[in-house]
Structures are given as C-alpha cells and as structure tokens.
PDB file of C-alpha atoms and ligand atoms in Angstrom:
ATOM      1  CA  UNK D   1       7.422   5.934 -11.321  1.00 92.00           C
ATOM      2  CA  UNK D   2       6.333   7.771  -8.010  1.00 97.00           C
ATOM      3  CA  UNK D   3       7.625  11.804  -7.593  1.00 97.00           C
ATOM      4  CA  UNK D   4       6.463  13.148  -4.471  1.00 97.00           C
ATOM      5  CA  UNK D   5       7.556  16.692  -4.652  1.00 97.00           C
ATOM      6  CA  UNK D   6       7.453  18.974  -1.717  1.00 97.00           C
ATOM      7  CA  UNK D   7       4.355  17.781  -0.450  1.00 97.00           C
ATOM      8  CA  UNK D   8       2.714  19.504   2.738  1.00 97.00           C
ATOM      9  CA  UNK D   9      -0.672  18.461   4.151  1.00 97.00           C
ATOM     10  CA  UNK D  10      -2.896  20.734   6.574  1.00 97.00           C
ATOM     11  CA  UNK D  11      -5.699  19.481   7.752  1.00 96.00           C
ATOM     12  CA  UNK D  12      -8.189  22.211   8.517  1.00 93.00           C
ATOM     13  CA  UNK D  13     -10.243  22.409  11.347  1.00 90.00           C
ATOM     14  CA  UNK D  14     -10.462  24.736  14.661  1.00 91.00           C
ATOM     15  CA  UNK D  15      -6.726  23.379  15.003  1.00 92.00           C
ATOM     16  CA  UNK D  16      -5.585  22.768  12.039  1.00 93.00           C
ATOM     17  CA  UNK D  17      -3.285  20.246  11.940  1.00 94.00           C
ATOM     18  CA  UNK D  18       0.233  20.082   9.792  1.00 96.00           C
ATOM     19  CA  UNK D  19       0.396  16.363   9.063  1.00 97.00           C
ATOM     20  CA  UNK D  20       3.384  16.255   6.332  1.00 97.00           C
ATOM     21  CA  UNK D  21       5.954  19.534   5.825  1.00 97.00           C
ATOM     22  CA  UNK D  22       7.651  19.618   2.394  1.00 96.00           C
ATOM     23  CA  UNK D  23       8.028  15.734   1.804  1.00 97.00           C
ATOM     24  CA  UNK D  24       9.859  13.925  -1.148  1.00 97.00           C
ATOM     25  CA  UNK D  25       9.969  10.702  -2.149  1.00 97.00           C
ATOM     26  CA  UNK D  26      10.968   9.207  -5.611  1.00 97.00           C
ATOM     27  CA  UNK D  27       9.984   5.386  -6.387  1.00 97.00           C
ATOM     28  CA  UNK D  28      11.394   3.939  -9.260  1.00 96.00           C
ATOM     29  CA  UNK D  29       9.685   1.060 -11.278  1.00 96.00           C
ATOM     30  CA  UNK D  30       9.963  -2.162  -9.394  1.00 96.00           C
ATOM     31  CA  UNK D  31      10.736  -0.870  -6.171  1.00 97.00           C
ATOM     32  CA  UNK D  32       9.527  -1.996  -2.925  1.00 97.00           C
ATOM     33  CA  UNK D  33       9.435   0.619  -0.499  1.00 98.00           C
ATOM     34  CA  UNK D  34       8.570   0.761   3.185  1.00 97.00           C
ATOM     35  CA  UNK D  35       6.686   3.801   5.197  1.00 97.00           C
ATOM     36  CA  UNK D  36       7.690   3.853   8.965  1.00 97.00           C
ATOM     37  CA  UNK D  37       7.234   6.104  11.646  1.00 95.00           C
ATOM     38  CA  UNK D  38       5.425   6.672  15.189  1.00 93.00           C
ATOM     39  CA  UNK D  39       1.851   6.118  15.559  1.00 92.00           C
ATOM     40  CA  UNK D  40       0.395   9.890  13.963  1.00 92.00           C
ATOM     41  CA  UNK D  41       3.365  10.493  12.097  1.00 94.00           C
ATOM     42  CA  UNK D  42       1.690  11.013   8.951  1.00 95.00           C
ATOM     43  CA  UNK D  43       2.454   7.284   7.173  1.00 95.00           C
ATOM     44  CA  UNK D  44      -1.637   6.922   6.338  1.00 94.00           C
ATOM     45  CA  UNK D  45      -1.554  10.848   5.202  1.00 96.00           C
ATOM     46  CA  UNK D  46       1.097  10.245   2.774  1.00 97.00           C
ATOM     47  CA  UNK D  47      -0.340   6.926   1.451  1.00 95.00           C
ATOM     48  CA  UNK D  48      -3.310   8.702   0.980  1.00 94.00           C
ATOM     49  CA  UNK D  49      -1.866  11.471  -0.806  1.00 96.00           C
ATOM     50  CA  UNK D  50      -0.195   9.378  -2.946  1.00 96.00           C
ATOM     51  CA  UNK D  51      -2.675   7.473  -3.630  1.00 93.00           C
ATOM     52  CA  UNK D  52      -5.276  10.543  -4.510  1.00 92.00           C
ATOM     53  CA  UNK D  53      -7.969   9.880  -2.035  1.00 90.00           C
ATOM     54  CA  UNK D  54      -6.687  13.130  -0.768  1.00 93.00           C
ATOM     55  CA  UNK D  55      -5.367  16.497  -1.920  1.00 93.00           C
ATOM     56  CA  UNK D  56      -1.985  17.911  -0.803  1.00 96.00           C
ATOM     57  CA  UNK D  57      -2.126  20.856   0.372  1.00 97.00           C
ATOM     58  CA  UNK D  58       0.594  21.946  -1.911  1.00 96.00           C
ATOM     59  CA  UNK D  59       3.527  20.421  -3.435  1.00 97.00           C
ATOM     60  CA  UNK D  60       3.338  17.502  -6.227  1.00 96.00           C
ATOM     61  CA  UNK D  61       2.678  13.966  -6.720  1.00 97.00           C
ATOM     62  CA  UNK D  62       3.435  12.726 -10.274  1.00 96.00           C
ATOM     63  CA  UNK D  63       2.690   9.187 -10.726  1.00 95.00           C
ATOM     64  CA  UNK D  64       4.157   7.607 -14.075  1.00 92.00           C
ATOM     65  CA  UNK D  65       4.473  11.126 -15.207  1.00 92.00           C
ATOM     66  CA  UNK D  66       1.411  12.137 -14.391  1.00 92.00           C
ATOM     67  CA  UNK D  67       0.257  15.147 -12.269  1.00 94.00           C
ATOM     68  CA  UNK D  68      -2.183  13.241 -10.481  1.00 93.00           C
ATOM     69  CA  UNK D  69      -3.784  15.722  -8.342  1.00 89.00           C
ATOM     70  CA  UNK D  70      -4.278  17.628 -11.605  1.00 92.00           C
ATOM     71  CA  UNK D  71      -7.181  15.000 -12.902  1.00 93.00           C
ATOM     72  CA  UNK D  72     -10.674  15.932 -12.442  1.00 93.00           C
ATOM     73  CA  UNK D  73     -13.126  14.076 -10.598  1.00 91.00           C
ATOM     74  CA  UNK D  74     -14.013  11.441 -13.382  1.00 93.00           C
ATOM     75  CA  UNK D  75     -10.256  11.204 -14.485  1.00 93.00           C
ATOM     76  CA  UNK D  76      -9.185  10.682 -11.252  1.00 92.00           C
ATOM     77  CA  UNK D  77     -12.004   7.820 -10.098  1.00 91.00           C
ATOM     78  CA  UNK D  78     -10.382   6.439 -13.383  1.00 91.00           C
ATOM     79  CA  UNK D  79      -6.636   6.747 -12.834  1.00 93.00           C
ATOM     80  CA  UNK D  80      -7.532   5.024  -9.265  1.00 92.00           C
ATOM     81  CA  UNK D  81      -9.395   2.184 -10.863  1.00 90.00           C
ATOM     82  CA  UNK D  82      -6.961   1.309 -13.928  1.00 91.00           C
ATOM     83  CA  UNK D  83      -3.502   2.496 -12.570  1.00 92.00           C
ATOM     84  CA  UNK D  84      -3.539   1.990  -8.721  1.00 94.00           C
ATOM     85  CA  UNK D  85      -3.721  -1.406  -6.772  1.00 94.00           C
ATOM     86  CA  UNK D  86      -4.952  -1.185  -2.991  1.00 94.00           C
ATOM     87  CA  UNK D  87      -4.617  -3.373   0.420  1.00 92.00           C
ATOM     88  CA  UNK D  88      -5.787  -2.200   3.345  1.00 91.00           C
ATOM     89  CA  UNK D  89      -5.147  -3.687   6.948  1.00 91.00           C
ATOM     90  CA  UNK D  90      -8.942  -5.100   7.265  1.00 90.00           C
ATOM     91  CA  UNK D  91      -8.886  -6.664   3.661  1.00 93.00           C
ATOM     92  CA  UNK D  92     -12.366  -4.230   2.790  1.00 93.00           C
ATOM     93  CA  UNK D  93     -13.420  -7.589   1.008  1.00 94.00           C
ATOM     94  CA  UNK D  94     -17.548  -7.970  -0.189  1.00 93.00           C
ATOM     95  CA  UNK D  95     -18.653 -10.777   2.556  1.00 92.00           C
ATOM     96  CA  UNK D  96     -20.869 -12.195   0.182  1.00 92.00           C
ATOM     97  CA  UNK D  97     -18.615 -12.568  -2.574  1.00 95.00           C
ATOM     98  CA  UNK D  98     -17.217 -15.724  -3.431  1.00 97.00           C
ATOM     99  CA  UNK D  99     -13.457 -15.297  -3.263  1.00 97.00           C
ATOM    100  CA  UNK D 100     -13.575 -15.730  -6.935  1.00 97.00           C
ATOM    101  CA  UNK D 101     -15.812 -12.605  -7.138  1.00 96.00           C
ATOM    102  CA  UNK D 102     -13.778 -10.745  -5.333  1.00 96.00           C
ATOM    103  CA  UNK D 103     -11.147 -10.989  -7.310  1.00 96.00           C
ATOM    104  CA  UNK D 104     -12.853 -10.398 -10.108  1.00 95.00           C
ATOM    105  CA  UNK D 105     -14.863  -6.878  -8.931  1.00 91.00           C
ATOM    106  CA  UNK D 106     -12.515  -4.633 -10.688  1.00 89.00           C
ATOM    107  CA  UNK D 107     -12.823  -5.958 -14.178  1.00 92.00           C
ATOM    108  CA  UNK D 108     -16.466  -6.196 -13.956  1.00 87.00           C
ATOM    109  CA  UNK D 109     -16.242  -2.078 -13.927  1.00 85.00           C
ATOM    110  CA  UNK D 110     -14.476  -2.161 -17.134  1.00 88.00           C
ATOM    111  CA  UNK D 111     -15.661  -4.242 -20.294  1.00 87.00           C
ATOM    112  CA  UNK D 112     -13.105  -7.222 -19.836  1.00 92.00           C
ATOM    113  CA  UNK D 113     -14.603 -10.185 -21.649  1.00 94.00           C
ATOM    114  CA  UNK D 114     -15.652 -13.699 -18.985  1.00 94.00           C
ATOM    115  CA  UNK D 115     -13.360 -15.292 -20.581  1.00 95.00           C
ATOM    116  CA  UNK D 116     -10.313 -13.072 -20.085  1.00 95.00           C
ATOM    117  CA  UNK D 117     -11.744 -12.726 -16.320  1.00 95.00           C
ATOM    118  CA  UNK D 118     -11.589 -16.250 -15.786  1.00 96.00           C
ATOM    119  CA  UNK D 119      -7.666 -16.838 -17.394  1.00 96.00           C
ATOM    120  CA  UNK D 120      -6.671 -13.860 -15.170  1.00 95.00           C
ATOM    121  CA  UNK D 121      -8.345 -15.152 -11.758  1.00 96.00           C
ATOM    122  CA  UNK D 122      -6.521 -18.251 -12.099  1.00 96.00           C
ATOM    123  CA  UNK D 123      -3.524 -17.188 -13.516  1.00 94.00           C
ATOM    124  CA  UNK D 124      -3.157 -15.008 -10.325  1.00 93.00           C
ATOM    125  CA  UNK D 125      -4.610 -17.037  -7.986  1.00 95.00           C
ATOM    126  CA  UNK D 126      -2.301 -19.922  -9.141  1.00 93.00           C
ATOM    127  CA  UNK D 127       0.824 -17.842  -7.951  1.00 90.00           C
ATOM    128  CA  UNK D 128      -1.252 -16.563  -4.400  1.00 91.00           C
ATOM    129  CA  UNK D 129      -1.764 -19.971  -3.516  1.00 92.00           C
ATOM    130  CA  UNK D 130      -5.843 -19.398  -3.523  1.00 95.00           C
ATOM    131  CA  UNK D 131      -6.789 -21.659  -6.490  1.00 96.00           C
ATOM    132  CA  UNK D 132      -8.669 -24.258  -4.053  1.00 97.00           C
ATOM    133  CA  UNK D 133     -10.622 -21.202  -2.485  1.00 97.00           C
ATOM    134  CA  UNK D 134     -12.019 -19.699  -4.939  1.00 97.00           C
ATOM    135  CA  UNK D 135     -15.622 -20.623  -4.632  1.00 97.00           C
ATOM    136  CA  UNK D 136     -15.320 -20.214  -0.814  1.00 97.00           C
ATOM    137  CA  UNK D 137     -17.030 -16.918   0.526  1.00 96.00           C
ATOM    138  CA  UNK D 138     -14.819 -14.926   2.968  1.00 94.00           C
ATOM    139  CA  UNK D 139     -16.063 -16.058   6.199  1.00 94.00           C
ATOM    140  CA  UNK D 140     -15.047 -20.065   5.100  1.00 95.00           C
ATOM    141  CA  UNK D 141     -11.506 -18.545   5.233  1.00 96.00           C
ATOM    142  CA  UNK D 142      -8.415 -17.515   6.863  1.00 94.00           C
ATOM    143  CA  UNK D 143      -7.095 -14.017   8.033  1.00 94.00           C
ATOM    144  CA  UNK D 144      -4.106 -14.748   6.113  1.00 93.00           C
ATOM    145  CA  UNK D 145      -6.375 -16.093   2.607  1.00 95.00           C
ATOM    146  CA  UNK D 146      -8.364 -13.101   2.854  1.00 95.00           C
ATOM    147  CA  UNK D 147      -5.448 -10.840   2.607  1.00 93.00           C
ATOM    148  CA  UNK D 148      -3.991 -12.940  -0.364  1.00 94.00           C
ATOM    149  CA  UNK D 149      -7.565 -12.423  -2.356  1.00 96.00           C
ATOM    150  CA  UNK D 150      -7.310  -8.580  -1.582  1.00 94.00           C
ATOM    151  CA  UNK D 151      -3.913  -8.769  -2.930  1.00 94.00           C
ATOM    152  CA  UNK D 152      -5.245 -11.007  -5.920  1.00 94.00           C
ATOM    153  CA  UNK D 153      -8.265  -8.287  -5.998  1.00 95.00           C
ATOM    154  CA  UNK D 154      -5.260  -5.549  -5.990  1.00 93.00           C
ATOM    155  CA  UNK D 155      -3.289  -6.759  -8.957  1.00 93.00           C
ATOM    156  CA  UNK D 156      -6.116  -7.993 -11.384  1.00 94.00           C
ATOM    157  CA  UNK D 157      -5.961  -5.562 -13.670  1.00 91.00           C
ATOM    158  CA  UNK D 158      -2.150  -5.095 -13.578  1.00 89.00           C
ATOM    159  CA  UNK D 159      -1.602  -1.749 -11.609  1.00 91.00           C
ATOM    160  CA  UNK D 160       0.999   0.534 -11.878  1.00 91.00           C
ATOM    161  CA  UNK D 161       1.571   1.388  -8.299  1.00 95.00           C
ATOM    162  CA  UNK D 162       0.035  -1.346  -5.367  1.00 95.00           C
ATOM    163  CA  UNK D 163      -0.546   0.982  -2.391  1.00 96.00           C
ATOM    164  CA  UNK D 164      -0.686  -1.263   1.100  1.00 95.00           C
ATOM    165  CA  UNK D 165      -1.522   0.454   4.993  1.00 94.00           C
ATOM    166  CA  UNK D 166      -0.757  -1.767   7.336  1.00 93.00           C
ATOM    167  CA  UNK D 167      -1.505  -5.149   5.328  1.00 93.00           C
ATOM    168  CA  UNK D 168      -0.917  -7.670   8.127  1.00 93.00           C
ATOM    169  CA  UNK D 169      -1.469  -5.526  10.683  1.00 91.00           C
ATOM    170  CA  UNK D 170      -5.011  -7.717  11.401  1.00 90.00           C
ATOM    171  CA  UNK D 171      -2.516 -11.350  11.117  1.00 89.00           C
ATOM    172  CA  UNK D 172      -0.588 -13.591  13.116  1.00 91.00           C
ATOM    173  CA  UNK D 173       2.625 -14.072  12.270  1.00 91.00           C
ATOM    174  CA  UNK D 174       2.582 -16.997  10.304  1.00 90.00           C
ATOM    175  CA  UNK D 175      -0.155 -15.192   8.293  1.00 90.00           C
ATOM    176  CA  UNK D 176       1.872 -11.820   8.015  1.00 92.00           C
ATOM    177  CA  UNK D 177       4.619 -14.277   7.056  1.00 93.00           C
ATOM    178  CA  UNK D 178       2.619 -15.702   3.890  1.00 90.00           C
ATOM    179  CA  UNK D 179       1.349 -12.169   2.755  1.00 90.00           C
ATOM    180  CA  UNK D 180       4.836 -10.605   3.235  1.00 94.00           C
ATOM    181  CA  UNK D 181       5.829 -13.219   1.001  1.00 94.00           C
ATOM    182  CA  UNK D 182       3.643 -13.420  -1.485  1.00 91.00           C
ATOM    183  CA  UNK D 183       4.549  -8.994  -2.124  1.00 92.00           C
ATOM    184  CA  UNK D 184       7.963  -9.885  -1.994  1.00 94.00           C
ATOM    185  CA  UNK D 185       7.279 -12.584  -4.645  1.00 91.00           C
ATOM    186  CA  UNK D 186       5.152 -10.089  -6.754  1.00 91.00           C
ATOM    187  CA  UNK D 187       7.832  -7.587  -5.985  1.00 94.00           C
ATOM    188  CA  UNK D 188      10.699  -9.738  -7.413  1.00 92.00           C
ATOM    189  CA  UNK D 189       8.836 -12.094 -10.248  1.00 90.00           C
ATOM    190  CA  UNK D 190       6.841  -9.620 -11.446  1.00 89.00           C
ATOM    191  CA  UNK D 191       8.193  -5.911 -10.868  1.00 90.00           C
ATOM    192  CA  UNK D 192       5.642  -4.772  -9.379  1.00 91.00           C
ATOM    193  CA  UNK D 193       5.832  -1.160  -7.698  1.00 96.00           C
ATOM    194  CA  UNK D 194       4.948  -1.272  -3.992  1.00 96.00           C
ATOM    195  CA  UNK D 195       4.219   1.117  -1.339  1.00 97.00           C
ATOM    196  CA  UNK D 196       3.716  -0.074   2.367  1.00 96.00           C
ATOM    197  CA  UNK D 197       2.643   1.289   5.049  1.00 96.00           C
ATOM    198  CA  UNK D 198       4.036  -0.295   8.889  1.00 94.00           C
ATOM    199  CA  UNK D 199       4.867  -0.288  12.357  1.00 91.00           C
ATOM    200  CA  UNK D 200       6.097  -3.752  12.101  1.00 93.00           C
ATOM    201  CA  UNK D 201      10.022  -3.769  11.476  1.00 95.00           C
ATOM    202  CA  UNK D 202       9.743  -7.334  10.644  1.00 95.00           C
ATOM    203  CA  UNK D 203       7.384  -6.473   7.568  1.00 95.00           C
ATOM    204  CA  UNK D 204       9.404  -3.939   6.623  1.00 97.00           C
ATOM    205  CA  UNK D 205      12.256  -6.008   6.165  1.00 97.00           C
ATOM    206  CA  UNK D 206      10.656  -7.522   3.278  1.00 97.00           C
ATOM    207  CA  UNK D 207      11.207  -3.892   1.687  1.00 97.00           C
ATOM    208  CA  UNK D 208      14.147  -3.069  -0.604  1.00 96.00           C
ATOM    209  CA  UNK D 209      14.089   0.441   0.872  1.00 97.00           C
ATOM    210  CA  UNK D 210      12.416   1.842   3.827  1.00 98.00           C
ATOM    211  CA  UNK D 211      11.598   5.602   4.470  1.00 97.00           C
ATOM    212  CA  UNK D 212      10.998   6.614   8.085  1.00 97.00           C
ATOM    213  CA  UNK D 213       8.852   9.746   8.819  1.00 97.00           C
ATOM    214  CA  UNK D 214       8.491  12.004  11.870  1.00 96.00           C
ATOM    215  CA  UNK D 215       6.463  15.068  12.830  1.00 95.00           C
ATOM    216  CA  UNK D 216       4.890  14.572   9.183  1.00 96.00           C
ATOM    217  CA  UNK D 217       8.653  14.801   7.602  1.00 96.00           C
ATOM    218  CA  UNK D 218      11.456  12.743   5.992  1.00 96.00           C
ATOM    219  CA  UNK D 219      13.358  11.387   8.945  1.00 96.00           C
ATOM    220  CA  UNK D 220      15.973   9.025   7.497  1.00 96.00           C
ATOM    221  CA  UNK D 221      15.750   6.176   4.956  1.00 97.00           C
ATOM    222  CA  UNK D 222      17.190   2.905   4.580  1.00 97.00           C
ATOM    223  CA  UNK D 223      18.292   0.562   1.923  1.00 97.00           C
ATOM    224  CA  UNK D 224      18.490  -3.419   2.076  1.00 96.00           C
ATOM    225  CA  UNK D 225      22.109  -4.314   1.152  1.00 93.00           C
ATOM    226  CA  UNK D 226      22.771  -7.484   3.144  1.00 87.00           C
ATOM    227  CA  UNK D 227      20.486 -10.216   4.586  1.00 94.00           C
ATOM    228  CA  UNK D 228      16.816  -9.376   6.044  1.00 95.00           C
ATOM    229  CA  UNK D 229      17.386 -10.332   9.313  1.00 95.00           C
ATOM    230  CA  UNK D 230      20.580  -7.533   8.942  1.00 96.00           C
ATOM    231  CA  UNK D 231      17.949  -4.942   7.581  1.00 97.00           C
ATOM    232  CA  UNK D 232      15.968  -5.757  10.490  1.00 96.00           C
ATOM    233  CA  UNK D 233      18.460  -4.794  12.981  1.00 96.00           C
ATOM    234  CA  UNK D 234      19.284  -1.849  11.124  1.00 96.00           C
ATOM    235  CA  UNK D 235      15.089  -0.717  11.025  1.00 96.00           C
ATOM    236  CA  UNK D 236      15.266  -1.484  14.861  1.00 96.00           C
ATOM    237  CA  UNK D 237      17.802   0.531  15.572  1.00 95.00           C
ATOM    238  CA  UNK D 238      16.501   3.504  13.743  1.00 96.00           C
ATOM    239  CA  UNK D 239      13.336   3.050  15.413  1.00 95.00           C
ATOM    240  CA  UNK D 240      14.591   2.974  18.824  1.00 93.00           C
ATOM    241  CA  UNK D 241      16.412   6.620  17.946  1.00 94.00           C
ATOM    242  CA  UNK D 242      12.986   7.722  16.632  1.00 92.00           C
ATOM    243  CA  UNK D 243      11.806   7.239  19.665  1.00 78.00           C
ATOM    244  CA  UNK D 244       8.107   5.401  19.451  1.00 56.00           C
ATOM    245  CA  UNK D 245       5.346   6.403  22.243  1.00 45.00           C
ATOM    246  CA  UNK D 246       6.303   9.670  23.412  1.00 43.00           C
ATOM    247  CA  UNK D 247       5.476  10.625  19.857  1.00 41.00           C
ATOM    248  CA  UNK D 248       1.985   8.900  19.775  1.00 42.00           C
ATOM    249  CA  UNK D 249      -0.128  12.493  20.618  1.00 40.00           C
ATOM    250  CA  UNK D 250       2.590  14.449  18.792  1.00 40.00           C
ATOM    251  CA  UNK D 251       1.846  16.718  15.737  1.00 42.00           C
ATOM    252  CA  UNK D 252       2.668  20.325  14.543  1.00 40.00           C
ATOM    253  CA  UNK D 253       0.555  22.887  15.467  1.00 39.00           C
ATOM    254  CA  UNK D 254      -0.078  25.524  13.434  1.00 38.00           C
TER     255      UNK D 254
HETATM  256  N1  ADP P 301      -8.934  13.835   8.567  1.00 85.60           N
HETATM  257  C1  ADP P 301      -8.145  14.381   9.492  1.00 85.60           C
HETATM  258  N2  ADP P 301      -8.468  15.570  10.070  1.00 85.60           N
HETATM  259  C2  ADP P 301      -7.648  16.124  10.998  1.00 85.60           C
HETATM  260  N3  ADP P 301      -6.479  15.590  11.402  1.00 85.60           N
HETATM  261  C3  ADP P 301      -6.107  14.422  10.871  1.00 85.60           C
HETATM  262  C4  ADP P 301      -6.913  13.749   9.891  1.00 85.60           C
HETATM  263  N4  ADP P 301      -6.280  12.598   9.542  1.00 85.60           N
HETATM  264  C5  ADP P 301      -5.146  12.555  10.276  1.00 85.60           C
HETATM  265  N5  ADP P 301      -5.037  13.654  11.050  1.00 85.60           N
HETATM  266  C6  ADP P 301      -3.913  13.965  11.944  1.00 85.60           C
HETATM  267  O1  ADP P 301      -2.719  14.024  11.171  1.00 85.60           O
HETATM  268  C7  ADP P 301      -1.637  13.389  11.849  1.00 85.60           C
HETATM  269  C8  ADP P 301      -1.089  12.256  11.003  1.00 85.60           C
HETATM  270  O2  ADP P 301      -2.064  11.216  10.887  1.00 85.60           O
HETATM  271  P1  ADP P 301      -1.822   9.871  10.080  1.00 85.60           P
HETATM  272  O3  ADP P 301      -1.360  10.200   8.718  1.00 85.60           O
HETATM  273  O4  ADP P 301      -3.046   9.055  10.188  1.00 85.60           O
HETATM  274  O5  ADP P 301      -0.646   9.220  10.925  1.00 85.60           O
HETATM  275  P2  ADP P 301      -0.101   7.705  10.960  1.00 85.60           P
HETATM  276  O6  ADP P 301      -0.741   6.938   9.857  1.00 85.60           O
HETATM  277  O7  ADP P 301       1.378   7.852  10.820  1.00 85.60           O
HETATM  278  O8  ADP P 301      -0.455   7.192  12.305  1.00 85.60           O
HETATM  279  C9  ADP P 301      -2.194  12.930  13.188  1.00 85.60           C
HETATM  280  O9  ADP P 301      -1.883  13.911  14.153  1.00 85.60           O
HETATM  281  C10 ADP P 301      -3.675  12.855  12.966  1.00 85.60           C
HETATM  282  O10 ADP P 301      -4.390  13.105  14.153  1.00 85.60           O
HETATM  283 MG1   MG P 302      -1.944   5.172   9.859  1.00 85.60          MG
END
C-alpha cells in the first residue's frame, strides 16, 4: 500500500539540515503502524513526506502504486483530497461548523449528492459515537469529540491511507483512550491503513507495528505479538535505549 524507498530529506537553509537519510518503510493494506522517536527525530518530516505536503529530497514514495511525488500540482491537491485521510494533534476543525459540517467539508469539494452526504455522516458517525453531536458547533464539545469528528472528517470519503501526528497529543487520557480506540476499531472492522505519529508509548500500543526513528533514520521496529500492555513494555524499553532528551537539539549537519 505504502513504499517508502530510500527517502532522504534536506532541508535547505544557511544550515541545511538532514532530517531523514535513506529511509524505508513498506505498509501493507490494513496495517496499523506507529512512528516513534525523540523529539526532532524526523517523525513529522516523514509523515509529511508521505503524505505529499512535502518533497523528498530524493528517494521514493509510492502510495497504492503510485509515484506520488511524480503528480503535478493539480494531481497531487487531488490524490490528497480523494486518497489520503488526515488528523492532526489540534483537530484543524472550522469553529463555526456544526460538527455535522465538518464532517461533511470534504464531499462538498467533490459532486457527492445531499443525500449520499447525509447516509455517510451518519453511517460514520454512528460507529464514532458522535450521532447526538452533530448539530453541536465545536466549542459545545469535548477535546476527545472533536478529535472523533476530525477522524469522522478523515474517513468520509473512504481514504486509502489515514495519516495521524500526534492525534491525542492535545487529550487526557480518558480522551486519548476513546480516540485510540475508535482507530483501532477502524483499524480492525474496517481495514483501514493507518499511519501515526507519537511520543506516547501507550498510543502506540494500539499499533500492530511500530517503527522507531533516530537522527532522521530507521532505528528498530516492533511488531505486536502478545497482549498491549506486553507491547507496551517492549516500546518502553526500546525507548529508554533510544535514549529521549539528550536527543531533543540533535540533528545531522551537513
Ligand atoms: N521546515 C524546516 N526547515 C528546516 N528544518 C526543519 C524544518 N522542519 C523540520 N526541520 C528540522 O528537521 C528535524 C526533524 O524535524 P521533525 O520532522 O519535525 O521532527 P519530529 O517530528 O520527530 O520532532 C529537526 O531538527 C527540525 O528542526
Ligand atoms: Mg513532530
């Protein structure tokens, strides 16, 4: 579903910086896969990458056999609209939307009929849990309902690929808890691809795999065989050996 293949990212500048050396990743359909790795480790340059908001500055990124980075501009605004579903950590919903409308924004782009907007919002919103908010606007709710409309916002139009940086990184945990849930539930009900981005171990034991990066490269990786309180220890312990703060300034110089 997801090739990343040899991807490197500079970012140019009067240091330029070398946020991701020679990266790959494969995701296959229906995987959920976690991004770890100390604060500037490259996690948001990958997602970013992957998701096409930004060029590599070589290597690959083929997404459902396509050569993303290939598109032009109007292909690529596109791809991003009809293939890709996105979450971010501060939910980027429209405060004066109704949470219904919200949900709805992406299929207003393309020509999908009222009708077939309405069956889908409740269809969706049914399995988030958000049918009795739907005519709420976004201040009248919770951190953790806001993130379950963005999520309902993400997967309106059936994505391939649901990209997520840091979604309950702005929660409590009882919040986190609900969102983490409802991706695992979209994850295992409906096959849906997933990509998140965390520093939280206890989100990324939601994950059926989880990739740790460092110094903008492929560190180790980890795969959920046993409970998710197990995979939790094992993320810990992989973190500790990363070693977290005395990375926070690090990056490669070039
Ligand atoms: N637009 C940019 N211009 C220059 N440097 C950047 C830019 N974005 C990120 N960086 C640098 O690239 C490195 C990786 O950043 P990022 O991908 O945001 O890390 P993470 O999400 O893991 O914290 C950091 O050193 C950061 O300062
Ligand atoms: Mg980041």
């Amino acid at each position: 579903m997801l090739d990343v293949r040899n991807v490197s990212k500079v970012y140019e500048g009067k240091v330029a910086y070398q946020a991701l050396s020679n990266l790959n990743l494969t995701v296959q359909k229906g995987e959920f896969v976690g991004v770890m790795g100390p604060s500037g480790s490259g996690k948001t340059t990958l997602l970013h990458v992957v998701s096409t908001i930004d060029k590599p500055s070589s290597g690959e990124v083929m997404i459902d056999g396509k050569n993303t980075h290939q598109l032009n501009k109007r292909q690529l605004a596109l791809f991003r609209r009809r293939e890709l579903g996105f979450v971010f950590q501060d939910f980027n919903l429209l405060q004066t939307l109704t949470v219904k409308e919200n949900i709805v924004f992406p299929l207003t782009l393309e020509n999908v009929s009222v009708r077939e907007q309405d069956e889908r919002v409740n269809r969706i919103a049914d399995k988030l849990g958000i049918a009795d908010i739907l005519n709420k606007r976004t201040y009248e709710i919770s951190g953790g309902q806001c993130q379950r409309t963005a999520i309902a916002r993400a997967i309106i139009h059936d994505p391939k690929l649901i990209l997520a940086d840091e979604p309950t990184g702005n929660l409590d945990s009882k919040a986190a808890k609900d969102v983490l849930e409802t991706l695992e539930k979209l994850n295992k009900d409906d096959g849906a691809t997933m990509m998140m981005v965390t520093h939280d171990s206890q989100a990324a034991s939601y994950c059926d795999r989880v990739i740790f990066i460092k110094d903008g490269s492929l560190y180790r990786e980890l795969r959920r065989t046993d409970s998710r309180q197990m995979f939790f220890q094992e993320i810990m312990g992989v973190l500790s050996s990363i070693g977290g703060t005395e990375d926070e300034f690090s990056s490669i110089r070039i």
